[in-house]
Coordinates of C-alpha atoms in Angstrom, one line a residue:
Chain A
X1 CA 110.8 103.3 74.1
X2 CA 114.2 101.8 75.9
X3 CA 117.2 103.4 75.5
X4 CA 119.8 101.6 76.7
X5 CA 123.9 101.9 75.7
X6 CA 124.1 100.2 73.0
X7 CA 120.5 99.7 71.4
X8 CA 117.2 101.1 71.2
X9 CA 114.0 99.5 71.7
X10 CA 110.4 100.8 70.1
X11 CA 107.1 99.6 70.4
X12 CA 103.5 100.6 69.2
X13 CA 101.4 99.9 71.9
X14 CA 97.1 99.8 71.3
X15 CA 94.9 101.4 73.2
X16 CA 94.6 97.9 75.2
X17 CA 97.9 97.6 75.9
X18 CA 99.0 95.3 72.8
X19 CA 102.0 95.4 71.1
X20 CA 101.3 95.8 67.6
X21 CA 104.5 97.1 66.1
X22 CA 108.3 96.7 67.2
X23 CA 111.5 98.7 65.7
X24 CA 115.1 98.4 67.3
X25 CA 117.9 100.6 66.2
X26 CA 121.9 100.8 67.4
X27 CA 121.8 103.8 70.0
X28 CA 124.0 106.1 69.1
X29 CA 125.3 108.0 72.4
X30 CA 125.7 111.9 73.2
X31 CA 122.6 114.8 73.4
X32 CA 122.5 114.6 69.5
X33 CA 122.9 111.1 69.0
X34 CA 120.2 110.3 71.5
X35 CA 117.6 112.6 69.9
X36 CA 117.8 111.6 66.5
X37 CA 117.8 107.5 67.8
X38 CA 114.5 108.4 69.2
X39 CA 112.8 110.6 66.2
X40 CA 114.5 107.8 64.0
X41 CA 112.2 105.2 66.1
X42 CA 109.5 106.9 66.6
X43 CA 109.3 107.5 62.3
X44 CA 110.0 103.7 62.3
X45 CA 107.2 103.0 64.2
X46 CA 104.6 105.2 62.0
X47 CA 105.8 103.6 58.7
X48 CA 105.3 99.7 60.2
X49 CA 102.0 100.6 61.7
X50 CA 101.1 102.7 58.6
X51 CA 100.2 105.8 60.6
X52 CA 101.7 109.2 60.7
X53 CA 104.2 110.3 64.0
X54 CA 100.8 112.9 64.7
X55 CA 98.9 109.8 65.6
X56 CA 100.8 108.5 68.4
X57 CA 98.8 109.6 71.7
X58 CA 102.0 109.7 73.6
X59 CA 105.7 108.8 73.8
X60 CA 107.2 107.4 77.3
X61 CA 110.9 106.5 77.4
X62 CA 113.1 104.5 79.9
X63 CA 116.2 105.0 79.9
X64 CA 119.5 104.8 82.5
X65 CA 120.4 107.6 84.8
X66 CA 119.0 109.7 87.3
X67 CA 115.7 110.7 85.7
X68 CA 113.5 114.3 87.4
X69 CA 110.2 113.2 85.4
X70 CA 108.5 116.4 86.6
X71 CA 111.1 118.0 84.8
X72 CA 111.6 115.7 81.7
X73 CA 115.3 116.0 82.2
X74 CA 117.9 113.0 82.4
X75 CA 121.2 113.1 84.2
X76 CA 124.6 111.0 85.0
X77 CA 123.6 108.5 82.1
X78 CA 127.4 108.1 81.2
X79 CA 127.0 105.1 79.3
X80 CA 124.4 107.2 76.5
X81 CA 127.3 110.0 77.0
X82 CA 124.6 112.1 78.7
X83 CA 125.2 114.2 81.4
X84 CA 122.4 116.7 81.5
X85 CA 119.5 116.5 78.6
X86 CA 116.0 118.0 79.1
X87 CA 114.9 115.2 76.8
X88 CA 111.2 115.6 77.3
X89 CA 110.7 119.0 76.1
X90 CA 113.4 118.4 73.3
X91 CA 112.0 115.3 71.6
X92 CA 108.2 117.1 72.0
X93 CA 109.6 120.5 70.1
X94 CA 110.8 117.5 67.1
X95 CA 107.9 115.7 67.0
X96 CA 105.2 117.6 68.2
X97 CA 104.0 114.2 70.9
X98 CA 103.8 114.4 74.5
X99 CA 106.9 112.5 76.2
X100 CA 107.2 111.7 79.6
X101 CA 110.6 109.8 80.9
X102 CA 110.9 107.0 83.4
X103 CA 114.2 105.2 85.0
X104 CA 115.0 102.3 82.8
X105 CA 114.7 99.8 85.2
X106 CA 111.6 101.0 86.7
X107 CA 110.4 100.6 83.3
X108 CA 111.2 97.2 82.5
X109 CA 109.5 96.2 85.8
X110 CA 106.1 97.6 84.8
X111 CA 106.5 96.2 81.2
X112 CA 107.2 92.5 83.3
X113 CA 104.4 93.1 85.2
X114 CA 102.3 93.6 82.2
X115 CA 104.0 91.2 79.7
X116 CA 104.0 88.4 82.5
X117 CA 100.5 89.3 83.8
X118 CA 101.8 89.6 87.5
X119 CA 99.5 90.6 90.0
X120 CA 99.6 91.3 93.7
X121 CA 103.6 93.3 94.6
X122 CA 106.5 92.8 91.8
X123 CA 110.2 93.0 92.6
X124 CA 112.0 93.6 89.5
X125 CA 115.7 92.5 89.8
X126 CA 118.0 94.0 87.5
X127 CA 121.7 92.3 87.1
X128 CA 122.8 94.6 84.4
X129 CA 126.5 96.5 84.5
X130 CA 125.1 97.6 87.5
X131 CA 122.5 96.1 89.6
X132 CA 119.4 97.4 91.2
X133 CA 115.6 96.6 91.3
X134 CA 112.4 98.4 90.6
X135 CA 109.0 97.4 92.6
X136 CA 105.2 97.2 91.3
X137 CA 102.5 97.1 93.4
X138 CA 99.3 96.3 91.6
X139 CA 100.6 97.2 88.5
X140 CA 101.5 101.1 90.0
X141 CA 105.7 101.6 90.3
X142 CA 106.8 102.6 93.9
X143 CA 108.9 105.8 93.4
X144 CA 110.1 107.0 96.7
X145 CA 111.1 110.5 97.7
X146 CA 114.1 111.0 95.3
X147 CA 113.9 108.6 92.6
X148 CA 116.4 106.2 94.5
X149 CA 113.9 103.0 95.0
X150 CA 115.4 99.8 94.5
X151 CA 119.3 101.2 94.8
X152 CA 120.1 97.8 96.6
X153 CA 123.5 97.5 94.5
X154 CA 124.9 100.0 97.1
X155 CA 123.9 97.8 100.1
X156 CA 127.2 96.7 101.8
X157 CA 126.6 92.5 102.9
X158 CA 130.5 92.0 103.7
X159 CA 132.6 94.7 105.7
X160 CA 135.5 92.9 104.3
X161 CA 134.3 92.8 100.6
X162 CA 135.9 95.3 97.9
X163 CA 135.9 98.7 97.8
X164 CA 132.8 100.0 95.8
X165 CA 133.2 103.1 93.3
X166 CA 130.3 104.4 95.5
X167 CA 132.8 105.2 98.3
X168 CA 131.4 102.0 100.6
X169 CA 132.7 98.6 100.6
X170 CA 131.8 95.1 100.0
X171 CA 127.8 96.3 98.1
X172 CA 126.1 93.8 96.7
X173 CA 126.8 95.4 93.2
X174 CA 130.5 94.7 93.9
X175 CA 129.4 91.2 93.3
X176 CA 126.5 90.6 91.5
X177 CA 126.8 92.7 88.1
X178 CA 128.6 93.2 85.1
X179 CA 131.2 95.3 86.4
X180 CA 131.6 93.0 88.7
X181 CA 132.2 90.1 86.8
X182 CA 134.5 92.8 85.2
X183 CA 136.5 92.8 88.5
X184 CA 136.6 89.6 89.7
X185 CA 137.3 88.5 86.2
X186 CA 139.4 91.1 84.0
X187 CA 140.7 88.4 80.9
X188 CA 136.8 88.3 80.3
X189 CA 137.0 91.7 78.4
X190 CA 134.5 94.4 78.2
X191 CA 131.6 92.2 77.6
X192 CA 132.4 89.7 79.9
X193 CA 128.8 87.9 80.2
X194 CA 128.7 86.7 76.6
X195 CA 131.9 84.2 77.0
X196 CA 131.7 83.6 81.1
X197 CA 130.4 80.2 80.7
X198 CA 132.6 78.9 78.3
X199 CA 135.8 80.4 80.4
X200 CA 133.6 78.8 83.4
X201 CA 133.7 75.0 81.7
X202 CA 137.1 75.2 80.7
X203 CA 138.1 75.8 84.1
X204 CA 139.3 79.7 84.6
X205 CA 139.1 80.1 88.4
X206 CA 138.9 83.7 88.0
X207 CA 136.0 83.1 85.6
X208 CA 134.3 80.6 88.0
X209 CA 134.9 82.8 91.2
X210 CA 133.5 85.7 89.4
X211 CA 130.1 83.3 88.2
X212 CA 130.1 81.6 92.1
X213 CA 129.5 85.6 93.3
X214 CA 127.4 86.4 90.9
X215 CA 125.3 83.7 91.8
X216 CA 125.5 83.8 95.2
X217 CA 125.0 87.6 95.2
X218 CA 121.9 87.6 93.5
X219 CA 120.2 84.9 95.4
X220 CA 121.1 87.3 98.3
X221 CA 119.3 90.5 96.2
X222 CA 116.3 87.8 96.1
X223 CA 116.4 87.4 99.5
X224 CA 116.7 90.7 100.6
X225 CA 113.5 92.1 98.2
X226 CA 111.2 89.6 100.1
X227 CA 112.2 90.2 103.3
X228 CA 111.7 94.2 103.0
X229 CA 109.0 94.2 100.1
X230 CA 107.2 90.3 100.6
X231 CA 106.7 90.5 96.6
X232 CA 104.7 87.7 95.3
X233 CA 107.3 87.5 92.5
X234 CA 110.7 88.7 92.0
X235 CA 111.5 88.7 88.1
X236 CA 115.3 88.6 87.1
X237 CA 115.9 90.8 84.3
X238 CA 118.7 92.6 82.9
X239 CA 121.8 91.3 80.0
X240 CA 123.1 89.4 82.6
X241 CA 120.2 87.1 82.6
X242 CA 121.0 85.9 79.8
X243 CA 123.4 83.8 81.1
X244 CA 120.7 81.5 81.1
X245 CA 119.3 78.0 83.5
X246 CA 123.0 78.0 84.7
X247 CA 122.5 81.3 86.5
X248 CA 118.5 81.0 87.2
X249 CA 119.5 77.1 88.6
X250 CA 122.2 78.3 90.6
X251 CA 119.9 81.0 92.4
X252 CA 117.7 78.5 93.2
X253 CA 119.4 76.2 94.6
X254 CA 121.5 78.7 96.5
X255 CA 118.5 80.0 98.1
X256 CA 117.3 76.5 98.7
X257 CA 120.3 75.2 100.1
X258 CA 119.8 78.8 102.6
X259 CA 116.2 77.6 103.0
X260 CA 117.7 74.2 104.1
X261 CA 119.4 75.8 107.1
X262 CA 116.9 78.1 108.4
X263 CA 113.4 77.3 109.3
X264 CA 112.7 81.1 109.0
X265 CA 113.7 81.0 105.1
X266 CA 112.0 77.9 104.5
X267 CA 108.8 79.6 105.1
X268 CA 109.4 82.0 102.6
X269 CA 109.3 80.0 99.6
X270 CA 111.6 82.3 98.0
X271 CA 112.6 79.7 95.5
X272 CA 109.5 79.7 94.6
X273 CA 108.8 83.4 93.8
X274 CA 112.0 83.5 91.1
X275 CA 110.7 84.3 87.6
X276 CA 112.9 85.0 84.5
X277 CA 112.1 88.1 81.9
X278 CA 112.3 86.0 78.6
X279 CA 115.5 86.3 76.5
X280 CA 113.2 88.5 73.8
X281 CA 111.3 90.6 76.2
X282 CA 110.9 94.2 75.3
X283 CA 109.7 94.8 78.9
X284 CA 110.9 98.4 79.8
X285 CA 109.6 99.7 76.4
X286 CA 106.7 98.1 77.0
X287 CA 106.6 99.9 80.4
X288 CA 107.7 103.0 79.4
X289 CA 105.1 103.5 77.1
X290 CA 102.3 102.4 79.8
X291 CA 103.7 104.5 82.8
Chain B
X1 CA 93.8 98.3 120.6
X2 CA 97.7 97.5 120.8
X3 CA 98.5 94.5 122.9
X4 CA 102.4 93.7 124.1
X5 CA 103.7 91.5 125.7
X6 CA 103.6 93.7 129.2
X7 CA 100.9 96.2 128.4
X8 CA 97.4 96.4 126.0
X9 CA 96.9 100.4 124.9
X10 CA 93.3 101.5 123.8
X11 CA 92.1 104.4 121.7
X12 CA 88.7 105.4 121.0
X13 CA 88.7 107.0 117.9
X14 CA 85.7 109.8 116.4
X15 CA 85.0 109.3 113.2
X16 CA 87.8 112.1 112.1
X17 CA 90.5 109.6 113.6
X18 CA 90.8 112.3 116.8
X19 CA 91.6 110.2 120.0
X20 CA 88.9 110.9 122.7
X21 CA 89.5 108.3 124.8
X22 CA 92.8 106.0 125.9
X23 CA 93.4 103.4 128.3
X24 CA 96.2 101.4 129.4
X25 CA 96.5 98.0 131.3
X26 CA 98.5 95.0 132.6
X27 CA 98.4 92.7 129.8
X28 CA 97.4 89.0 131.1
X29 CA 99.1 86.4 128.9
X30 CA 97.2 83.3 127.8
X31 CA 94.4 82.8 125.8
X32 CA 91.9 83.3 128.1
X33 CA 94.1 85.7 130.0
X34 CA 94.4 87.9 126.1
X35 CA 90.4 87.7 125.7
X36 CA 89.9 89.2 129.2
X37 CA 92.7 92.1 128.5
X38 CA 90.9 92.9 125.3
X39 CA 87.1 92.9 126.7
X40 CA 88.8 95.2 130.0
X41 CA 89.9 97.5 127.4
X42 CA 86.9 97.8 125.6
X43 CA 84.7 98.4 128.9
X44 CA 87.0 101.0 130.1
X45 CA 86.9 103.0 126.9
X46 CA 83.0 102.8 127.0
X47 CA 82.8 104.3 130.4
X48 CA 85.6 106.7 129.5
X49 CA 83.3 108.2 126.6
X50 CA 80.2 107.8 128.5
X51 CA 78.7 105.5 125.7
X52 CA 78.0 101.7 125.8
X53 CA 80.2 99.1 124.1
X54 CA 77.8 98.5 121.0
X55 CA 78.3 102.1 120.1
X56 CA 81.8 101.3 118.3
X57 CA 81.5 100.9 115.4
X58 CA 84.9 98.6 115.0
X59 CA 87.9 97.3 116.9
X60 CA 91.3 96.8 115.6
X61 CA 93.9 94.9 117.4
X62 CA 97.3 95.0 117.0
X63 CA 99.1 92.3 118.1
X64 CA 103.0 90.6 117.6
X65 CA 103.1 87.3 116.2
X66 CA 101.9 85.9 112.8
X67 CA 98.7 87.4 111.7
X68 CA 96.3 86.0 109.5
X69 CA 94.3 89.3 108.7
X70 CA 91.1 87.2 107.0
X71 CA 90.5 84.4 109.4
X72 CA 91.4 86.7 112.2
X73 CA 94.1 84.8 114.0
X74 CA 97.1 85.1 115.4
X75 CA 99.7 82.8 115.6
X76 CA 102.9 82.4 117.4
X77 CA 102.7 85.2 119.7
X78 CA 105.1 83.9 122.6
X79 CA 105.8 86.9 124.3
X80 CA 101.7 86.8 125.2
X81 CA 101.7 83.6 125.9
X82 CA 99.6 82.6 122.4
X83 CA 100.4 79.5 119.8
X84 CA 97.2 79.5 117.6
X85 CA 94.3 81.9 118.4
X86 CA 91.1 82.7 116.4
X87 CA 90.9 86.2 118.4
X88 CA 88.9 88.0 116.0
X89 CA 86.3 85.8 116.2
X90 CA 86.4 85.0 120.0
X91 CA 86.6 88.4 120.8
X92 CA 83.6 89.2 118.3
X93 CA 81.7 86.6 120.5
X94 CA 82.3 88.6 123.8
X95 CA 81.6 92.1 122.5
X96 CA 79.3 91.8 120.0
X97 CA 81.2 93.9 118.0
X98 CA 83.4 93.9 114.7
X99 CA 87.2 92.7 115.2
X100 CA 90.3 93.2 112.9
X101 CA 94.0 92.1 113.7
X102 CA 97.0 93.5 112.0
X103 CA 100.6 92.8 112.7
X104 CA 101.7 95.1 116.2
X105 CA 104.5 97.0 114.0
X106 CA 102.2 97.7 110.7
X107 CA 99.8 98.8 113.2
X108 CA 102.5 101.1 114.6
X109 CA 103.5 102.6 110.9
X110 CA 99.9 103.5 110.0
X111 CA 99.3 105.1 113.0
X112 CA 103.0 107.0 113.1
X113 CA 101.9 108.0 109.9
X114 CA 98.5 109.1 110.9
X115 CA 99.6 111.3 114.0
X116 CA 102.7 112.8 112.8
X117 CA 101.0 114.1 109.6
X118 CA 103.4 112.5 107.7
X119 CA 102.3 112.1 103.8
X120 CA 104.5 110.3 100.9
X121 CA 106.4 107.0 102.0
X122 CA 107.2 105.6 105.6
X123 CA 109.5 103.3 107.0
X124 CA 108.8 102.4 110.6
X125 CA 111.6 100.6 112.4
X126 CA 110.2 99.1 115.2
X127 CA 114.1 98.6 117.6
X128 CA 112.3 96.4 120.3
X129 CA 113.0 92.6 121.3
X130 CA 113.1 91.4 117.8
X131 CA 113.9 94.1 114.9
X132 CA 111.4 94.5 112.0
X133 CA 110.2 97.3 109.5
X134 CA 106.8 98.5 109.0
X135 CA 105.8 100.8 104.9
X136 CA 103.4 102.6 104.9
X137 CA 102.6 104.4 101.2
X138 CA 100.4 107.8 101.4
X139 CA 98.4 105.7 104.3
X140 CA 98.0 102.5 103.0
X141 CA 100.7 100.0 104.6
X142 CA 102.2 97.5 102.2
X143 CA 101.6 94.0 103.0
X144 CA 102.9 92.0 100.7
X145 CA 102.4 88.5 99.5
X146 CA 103.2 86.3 102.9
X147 CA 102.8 88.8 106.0
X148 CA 106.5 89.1 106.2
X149 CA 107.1 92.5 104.7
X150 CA 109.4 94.7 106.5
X151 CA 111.1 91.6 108.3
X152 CA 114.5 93.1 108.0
X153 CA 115.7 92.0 111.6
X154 CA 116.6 88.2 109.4
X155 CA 119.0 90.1 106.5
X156 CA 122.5 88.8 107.0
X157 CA 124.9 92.0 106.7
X158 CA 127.9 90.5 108.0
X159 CA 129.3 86.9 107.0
X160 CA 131.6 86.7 110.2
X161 CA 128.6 87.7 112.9
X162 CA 126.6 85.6 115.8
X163 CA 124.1 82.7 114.8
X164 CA 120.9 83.9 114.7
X165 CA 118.1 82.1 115.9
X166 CA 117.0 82.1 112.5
X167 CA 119.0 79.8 111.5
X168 CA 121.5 82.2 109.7
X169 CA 125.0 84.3 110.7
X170 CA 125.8 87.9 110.8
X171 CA 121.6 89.1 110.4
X172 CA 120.6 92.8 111.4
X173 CA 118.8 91.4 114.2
X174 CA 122.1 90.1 116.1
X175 CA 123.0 93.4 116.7
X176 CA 120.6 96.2 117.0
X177 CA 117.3 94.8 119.0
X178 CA 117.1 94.3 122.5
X179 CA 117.9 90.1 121.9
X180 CA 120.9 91.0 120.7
X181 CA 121.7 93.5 124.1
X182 CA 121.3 90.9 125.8
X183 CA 123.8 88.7 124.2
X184 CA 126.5 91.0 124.2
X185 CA 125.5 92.2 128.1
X186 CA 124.4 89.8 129.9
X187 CA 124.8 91.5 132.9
X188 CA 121.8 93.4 131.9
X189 CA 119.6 91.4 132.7
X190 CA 116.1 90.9 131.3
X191 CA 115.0 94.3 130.2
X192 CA 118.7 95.5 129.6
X193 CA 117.5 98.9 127.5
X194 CA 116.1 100.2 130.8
X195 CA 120.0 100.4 132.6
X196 CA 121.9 100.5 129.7
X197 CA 123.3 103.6 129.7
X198 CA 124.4 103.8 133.2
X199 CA 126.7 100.9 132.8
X200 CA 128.0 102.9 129.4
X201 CA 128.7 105.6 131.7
X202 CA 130.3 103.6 134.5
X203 CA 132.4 102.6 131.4
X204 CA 131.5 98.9 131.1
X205 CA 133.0 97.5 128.3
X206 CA 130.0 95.0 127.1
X207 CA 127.6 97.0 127.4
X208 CA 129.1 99.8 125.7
X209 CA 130.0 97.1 122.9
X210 CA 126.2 96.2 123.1
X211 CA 125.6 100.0 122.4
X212 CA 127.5 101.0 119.4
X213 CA 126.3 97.7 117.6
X214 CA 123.0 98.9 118.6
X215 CA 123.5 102.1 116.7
X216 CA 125.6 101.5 114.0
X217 CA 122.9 98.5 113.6
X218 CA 120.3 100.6 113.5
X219 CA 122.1 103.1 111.3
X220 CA 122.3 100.4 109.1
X221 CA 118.7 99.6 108.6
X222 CA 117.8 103.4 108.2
X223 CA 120.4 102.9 104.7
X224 CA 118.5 99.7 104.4
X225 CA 115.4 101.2 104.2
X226 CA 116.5 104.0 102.3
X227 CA 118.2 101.9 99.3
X228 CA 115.5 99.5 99.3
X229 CA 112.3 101.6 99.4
X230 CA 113.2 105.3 99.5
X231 CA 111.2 106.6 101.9
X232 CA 110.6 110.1 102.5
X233 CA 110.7 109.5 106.7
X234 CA 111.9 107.1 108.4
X235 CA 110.4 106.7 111.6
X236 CA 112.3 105.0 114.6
X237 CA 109.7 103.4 117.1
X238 CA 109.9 100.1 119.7
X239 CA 110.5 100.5 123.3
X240 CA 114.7 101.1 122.6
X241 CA 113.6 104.0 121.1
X242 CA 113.4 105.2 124.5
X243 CA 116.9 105.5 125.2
X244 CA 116.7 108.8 123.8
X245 CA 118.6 111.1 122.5
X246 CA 121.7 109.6 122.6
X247 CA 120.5 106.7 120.2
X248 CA 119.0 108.5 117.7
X249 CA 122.2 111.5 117.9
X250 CA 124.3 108.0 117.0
X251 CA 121.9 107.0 114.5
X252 CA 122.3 110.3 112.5
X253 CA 126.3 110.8 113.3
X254 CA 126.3 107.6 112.1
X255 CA 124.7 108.2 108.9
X256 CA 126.6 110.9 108.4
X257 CA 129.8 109.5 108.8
X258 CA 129.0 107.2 105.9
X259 CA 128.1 110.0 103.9
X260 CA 131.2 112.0 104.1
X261 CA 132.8 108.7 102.5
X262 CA 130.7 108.0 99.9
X263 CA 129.2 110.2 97.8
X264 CA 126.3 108.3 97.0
X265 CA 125.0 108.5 100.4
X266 CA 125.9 112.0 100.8
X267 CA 123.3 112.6 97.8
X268 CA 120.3 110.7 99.8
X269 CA 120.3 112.6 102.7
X270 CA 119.8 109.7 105.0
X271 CA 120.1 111.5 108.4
X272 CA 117.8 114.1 107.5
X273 CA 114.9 111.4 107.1
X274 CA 115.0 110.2 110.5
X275 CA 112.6 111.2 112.8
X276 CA 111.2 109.5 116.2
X277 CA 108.0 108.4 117.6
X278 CA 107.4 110.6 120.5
X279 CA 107.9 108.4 123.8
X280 CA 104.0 108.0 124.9
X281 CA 102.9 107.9 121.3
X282 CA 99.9 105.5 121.3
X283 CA 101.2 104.5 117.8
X284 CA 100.2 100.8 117.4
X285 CA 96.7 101.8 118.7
X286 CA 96.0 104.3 116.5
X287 CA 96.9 102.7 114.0
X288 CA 95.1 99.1 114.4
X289 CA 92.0 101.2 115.2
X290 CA 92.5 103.3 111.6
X291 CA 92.9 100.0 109.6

């Protein structure tokens, strides 16, 4: 299961890893909310797989925040008005299933892994409101000492780039994001991603500088992942994806036009290693219930 | 084995990874002059443990360059004096005996890891001529998909820096690795880490200049690191290292200046996961012989 800030993704996995039965339902936010979203999918997904919620083997979850999966507790996931929720032993006492809780995004990249049959080391690029990656290595997530892997929005590339809410300046999430976009862009609204391109053609120049940075920002998240990490892939994910061949184009040939300056990067390939997550992927519940 | 550019370190290792043996000598640059080196090392470690070469069981080299691990060459390695070499195999042909080649600073991780007991994830950044990263995940180091994992020294963090001989501006490498001393102090010389800090003292201004970009450089890459992969240790190695004290005190002030601005940082700990390869660590060795 995903639960993300406005929807909630389900799906029945087989004991081979095939999705056999998909549900999605409007997330509603706050301790309560998020509960009953989940029973509500998990009952979804007995009735369309014609089993009862006792059958299930397990439950695993991704969802935003900063996730202690020892613990089964979730914290700071604002946009799901959570601040504090011991989900894991709270969704087992209403369902009576084992649940075990992974990051979101750390999900997704397992589920791309899976979905997209990636071998060898996976960088999972997220450009979501925020921006950050997760990294798979043989099909096994790389965790880290506190649950901070693939923070690279809080990376400062520019000492002369805006101020960050994380109290640094010029990250790269302060240009390659949706809050970003929000920024650079504020007649764009609070979904600004869904009519960028159209603001883009008709010439906004706040519109275009905001797409320009978001471009050029996340070819430099792709080149950052394979310089530290040398994935064999790195897989754009994340709403902002969305966006389309005008975003995935442009991060090519930004890279390439990189690649066309320095010898270095041209060995690299790392045109080459972009991959999208399809538009329909339901890659971190996918993950969330293989982790 | 570890061979640099000025000296080749041997371990003998018993089969519980103790060392019983070291040696240490000139290294000869060249080809032939490499080959001979190697052999030199491998008779003096025989005599040191009273046994005769054909009683190791294995040698592993590490060596800087470009290494092809499966065909056993190295390539590129101009600080010995090597373009293309097939050493495994040439060195396999003198000795009779079993040869593997890693890269010099993934040599230096595992073997960091290895004799400072540490468990969990590792960064190891190697500050010497060039600047690169070596992960190393509960033992096994992390290669990646092109040998280039951990090459962190090429990430551009600031749009308005030096060229880099990569072929890019502004990259980690143009200001904390002993190139990048050099560039800034001139007057140094060739080996400018060595009398660095006496002309600090004497209060000249370049290489003073050279020093703080060396640290906050450095203190860079730890966040790097941190963001990207989330270490538990970070381990600072390469002959810089060596200035001591007052580096790594500026490393970890450093860090914790940025913490007590952002309270992001502040949450990662990032000073408290520094630690330092002890000055006559025979890191590399230990490490190329564990692998």
């Amino acid at each position: 299961m995903d639960i993300g800030g406005s929807k909630t993704e389900a799906v029945a996995l087989d004991p081979a890893g095939r999705v056999v039965a998909t549900t999605r339902l409007h997330t509603t936010g706050g301790t309560e909310g998020v509960l009953s979203t989940a029973v509500a999918a998990i009952d979804a997904l007995a009735r369309n797989t014609n089993r009862s919620v006792g059958d299930f083997a397990a439950v695993g979850i991704g969802i935003p925040g900063q996730i202690d999966r020892e613990a089964g507790v979730v914290r700071h996931a604002y946009n799901i008005g959570i601040d504090h929720l011991p989900l894991a032993a709270q969704l087992a006492e209403r369902t009576g299933l084992a649940i075990t809780l992974d990051n979101d995004v750390t999900a997704a990249a397992i589920g791309a892994a899976h979905l997209m049959e990636l071998s060898g080391t996976l960088a999972y690029l997220n450009l979501g409101t925020g921006l950050s990656a997760g990294l798979v290595v043989n099909g096994v997530p790389l965790r880290g000492a506190h649950g901070v892997t693939g923070e690279i929005g809080h990376l400062p590339v520019d000492p002369l780039g805006r101020p960050c809410p994380c109290g640094q300046r010029g990250c790269l999430e302060t240009v390659a994001s949706g809050s970003a976009l929000k920024t650079f862009w504020p007649a764009g609204g609070d979904h600004p991603g869904r009519v960028l391109l159209g603001a883009v053609d008709a010439g906004d120049p706040d519109a275009t500088a905001a797409f320009e940075n978001l471009v050029r920002g996340a070819a430099s998240c792709v080149r950052l992942l394979v310089l530290a990490m040398d994935p064999h892939t790195v897989v754009i994910g994340g709403g902002l994806r969305l966006l389309g061949p005008r975003l995935i184009d442009g991060i090519r040939a930004t890279l390439e036009g990189w690649a066309a300056e320095s010898p270095f990067l041209a060995e690299l390939e790392l045109s080459g290693r972009v991959q999208v997550l399809a538009s329909d992927s339901p890659a971190a519940a996918v993950g969330a219930a293989l982790d």
